Coordinates of C-alpha atoms in Angstrom, one line a residue:
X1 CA 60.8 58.2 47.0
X2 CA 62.7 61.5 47.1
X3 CA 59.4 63.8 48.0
X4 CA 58.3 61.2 50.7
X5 CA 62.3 61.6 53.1
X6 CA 62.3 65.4 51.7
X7 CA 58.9 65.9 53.7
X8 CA 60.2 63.2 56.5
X9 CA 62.5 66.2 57.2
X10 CA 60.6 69.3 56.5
X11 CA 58.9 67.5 59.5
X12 CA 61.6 67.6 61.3
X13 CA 62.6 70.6 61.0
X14 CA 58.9 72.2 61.6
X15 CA 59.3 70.5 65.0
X16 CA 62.6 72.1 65.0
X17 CA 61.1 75.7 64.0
X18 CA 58.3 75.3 66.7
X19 CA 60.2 74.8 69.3
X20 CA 63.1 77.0 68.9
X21 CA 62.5 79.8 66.5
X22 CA 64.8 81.0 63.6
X23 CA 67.3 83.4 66.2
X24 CA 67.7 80.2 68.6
X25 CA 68.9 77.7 65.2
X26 CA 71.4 77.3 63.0
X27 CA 72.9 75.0 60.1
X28 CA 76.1 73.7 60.5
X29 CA 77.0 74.4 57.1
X30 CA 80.4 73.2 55.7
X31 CA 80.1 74.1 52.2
X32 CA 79.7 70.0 51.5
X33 CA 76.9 68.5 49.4
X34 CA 75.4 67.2 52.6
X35 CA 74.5 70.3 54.7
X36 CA 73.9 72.0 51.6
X37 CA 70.8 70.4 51.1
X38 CA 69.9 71.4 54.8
X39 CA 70.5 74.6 54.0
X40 CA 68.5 74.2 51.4
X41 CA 65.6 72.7 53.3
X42 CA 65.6 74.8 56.3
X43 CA 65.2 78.5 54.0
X44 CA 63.1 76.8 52.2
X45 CA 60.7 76.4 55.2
X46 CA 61.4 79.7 56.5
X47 CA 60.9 81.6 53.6
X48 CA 57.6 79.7 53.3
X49 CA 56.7 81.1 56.8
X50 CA 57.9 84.4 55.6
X51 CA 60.5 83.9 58.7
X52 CA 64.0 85.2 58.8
X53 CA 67.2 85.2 59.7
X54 CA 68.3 81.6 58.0
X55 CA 71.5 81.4 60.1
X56 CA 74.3 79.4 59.4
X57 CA 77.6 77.9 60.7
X58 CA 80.8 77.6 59.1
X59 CA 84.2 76.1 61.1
X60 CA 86.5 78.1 59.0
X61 CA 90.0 75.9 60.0
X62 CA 92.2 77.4 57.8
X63 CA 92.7 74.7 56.6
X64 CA 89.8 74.3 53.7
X65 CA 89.8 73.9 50.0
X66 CA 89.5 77.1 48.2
X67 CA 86.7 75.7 46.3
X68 CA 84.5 75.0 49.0
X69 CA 85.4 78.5 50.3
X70 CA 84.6 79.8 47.0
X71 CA 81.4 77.8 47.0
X72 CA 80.6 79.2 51.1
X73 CA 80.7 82.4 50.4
X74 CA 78.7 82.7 46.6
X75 CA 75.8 80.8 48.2
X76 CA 75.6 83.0 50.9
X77 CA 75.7 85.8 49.1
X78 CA 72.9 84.6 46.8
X79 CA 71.0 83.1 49.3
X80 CA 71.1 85.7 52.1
X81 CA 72.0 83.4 54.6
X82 CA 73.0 85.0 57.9
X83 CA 76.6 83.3 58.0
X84 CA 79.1 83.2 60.8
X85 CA 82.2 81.9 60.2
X86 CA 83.9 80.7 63.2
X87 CA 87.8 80.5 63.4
X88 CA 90.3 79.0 65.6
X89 CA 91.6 80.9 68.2
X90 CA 95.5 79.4 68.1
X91 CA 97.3 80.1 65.1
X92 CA 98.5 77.6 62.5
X93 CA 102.0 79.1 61.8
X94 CA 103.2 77.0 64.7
X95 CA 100.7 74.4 65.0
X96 CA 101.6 70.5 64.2
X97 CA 98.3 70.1 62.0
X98 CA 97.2 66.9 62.0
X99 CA 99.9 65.3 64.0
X100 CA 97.4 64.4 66.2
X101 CA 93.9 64.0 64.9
X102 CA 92.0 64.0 68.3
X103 CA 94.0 66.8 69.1
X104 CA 93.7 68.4 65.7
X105 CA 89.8 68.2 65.4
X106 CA 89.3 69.6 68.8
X107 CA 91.5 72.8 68.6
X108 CA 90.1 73.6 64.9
X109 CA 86.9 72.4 64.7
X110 CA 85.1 71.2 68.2
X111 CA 86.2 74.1 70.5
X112 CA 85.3 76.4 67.8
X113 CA 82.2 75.1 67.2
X114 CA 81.4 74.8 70.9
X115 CA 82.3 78.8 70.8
X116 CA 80.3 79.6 68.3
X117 CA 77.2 77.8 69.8
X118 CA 77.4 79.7 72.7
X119 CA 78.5 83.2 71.2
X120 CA 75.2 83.1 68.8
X121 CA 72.9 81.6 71.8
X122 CA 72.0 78.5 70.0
X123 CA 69.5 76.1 71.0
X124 CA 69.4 74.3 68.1
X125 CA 72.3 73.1 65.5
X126 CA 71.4 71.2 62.4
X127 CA 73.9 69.6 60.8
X128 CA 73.9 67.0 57.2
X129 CA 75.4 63.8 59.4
X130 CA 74.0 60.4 57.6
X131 CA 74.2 57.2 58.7
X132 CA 75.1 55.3 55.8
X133 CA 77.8 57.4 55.7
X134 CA 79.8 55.1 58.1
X135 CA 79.2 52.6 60.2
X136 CA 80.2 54.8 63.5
X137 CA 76.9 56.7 62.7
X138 CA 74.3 53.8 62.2
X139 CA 73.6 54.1 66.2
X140 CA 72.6 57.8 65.4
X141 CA 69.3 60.0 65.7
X142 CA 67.5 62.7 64.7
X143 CA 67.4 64.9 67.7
X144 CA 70.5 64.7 70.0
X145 CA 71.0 66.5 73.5
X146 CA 74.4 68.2 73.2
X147 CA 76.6 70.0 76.1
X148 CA 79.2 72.8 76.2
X149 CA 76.8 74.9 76.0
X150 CA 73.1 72.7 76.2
X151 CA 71.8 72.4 72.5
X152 CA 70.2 70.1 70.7
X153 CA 71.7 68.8 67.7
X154 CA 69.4 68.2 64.7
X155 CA 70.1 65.6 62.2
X156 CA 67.2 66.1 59.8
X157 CA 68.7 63.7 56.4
X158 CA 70.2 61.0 59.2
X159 CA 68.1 58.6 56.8
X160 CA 69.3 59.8 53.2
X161 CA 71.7 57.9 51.2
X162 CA 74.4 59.5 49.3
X163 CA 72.3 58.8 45.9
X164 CA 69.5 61.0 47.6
X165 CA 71.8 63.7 48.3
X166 CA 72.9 63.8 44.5
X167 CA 69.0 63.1 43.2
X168 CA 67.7 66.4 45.4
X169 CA 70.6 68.5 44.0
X170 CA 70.0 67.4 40.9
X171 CA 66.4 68.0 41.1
X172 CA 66.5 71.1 42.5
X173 CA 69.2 72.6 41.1
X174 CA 71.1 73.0 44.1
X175 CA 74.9 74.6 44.0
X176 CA 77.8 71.9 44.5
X177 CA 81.6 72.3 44.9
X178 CA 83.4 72.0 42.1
X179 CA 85.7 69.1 43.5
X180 CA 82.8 66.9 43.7
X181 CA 83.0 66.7 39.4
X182 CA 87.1 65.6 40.1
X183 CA 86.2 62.5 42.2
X184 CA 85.9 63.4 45.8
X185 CA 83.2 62.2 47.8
X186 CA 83.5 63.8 50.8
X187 CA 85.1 67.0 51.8
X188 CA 87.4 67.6 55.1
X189 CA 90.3 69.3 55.6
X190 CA 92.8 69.7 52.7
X191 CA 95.5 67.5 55.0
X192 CA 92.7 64.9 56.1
X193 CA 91.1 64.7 52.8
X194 CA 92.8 62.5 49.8
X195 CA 92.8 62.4 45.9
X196 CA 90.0 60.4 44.5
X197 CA 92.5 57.7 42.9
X198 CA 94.2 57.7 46.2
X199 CA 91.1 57.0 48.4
X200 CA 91.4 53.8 50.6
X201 CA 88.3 51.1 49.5
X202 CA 84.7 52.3 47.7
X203 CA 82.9 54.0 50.8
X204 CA 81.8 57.7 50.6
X205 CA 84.1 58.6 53.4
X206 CA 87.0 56.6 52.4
X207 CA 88.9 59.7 51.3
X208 CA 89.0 60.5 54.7
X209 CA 92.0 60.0 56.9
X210 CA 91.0 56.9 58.1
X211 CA 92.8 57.3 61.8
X212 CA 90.9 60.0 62.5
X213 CA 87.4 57.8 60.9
X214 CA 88.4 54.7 63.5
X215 CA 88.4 58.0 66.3
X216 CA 85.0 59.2 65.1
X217 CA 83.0 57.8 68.6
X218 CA 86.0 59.6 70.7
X219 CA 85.5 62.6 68.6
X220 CA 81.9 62.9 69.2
X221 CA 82.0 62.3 72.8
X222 CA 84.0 65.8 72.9
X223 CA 81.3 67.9 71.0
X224 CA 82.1 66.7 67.2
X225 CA 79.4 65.7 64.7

């Protein structure tokens, strides 16, 4: 089962690779479990192809844990990968952080991102989003036109389940934040993201501030994942 949605997405992501090249994409790489495993997937194919550079995103918010940090920049290291980290433009000594999530998310992570995008002259972003991750993402799909700038934005595991994601690292010996071995299930911002024994319900995002999970539509209609 886990070869047959591994090679679902190496399709995918050949399609991707065809069509825009390794300069023109890019994975939106937090440092979670998730887009790990598309980072894993797309070097993979380009070092099969003897292509380079394997580029990567990272929305540095200030925010982070230092673990996933930690984990960012080892893996990069290791791995080559062509990293930008992109930072807010505003600073945070002043800044009423997560006062208002709508706000919040799109002065530290959307605009940012959208910057980014444009800066590196992307045409394609892939990015770990699942659908059974919550049930604001079931309506999702692989390939997605974005705007601010035009891109496409690549969802190559929309189909995994959070057991696959854990059964490929497992497998293949992938690198995992430490904090995933505590309890967490899914990684956000330190002020958006709770304790494990203080998470609200069973589902993989429930650690999540769950205003800004009932805003996740609004969110993505300004440029968020």
């Amino acid at each position: 089962m886990l070869h047959e949605i591994i090679l679902h997405s190496r399709r995918i992501l050949e399609q991707v690779l065809a069509a825009h090249g390794p300069e023109q994409t890019a994975v939106a790489w937090t440092g979670g479990k998730d887009s790990t495993v598309v980072l894993w997937l797309w070097r993979s194919l380009l070092r099969e192809r003897g292509m380079a550079p394997c580029r990567a995103v990272n929305l540095d918010t200030g925010l982070k844990f230092p673990e996933v940090l930690e984990l960012r920049d080892q893996v990069a290291r290791e791995w080559e990968i062509d990293l930008h980290v992109q930072r807010p433009y505003i600073s945070l000594d002043d800044y009423p952080v997560a006062q208002n999530k709508l706000a919040c998310c799109r002065d530290l992570k959307i605009l940012p991102l959208q910057q980014a995008v444009g800066d590196l002259h992307l045409s394609a972003l892939l990015t770990g989003l699942r659908r059974d991750e919550s049930p604001s993402r079931c309506d999702r799909q692989p390939v997605e036109p974005r705007e601010s700038p035009d891109h496409l934005q690549v969802n190559p595991i929309l189909d995994w389940t959070e057991m696959d994601i854990w059964a490929c690292i497992m497998e293949q010996g992938l690198p995992y934040c430490t904090l995933y071995a505590q309890g967490y299930r899914s990684l956000g911002c330190m002020p958006c993201t709770v304790a494990p024994d203080q998470a609200a319900g069973g589902g993989e995002r429930s650690g999540r501030d769950q205003d800004k999970e009932r805003q996740l539509e609004t969110l993505r209609s300004l440029g968020y994942f």
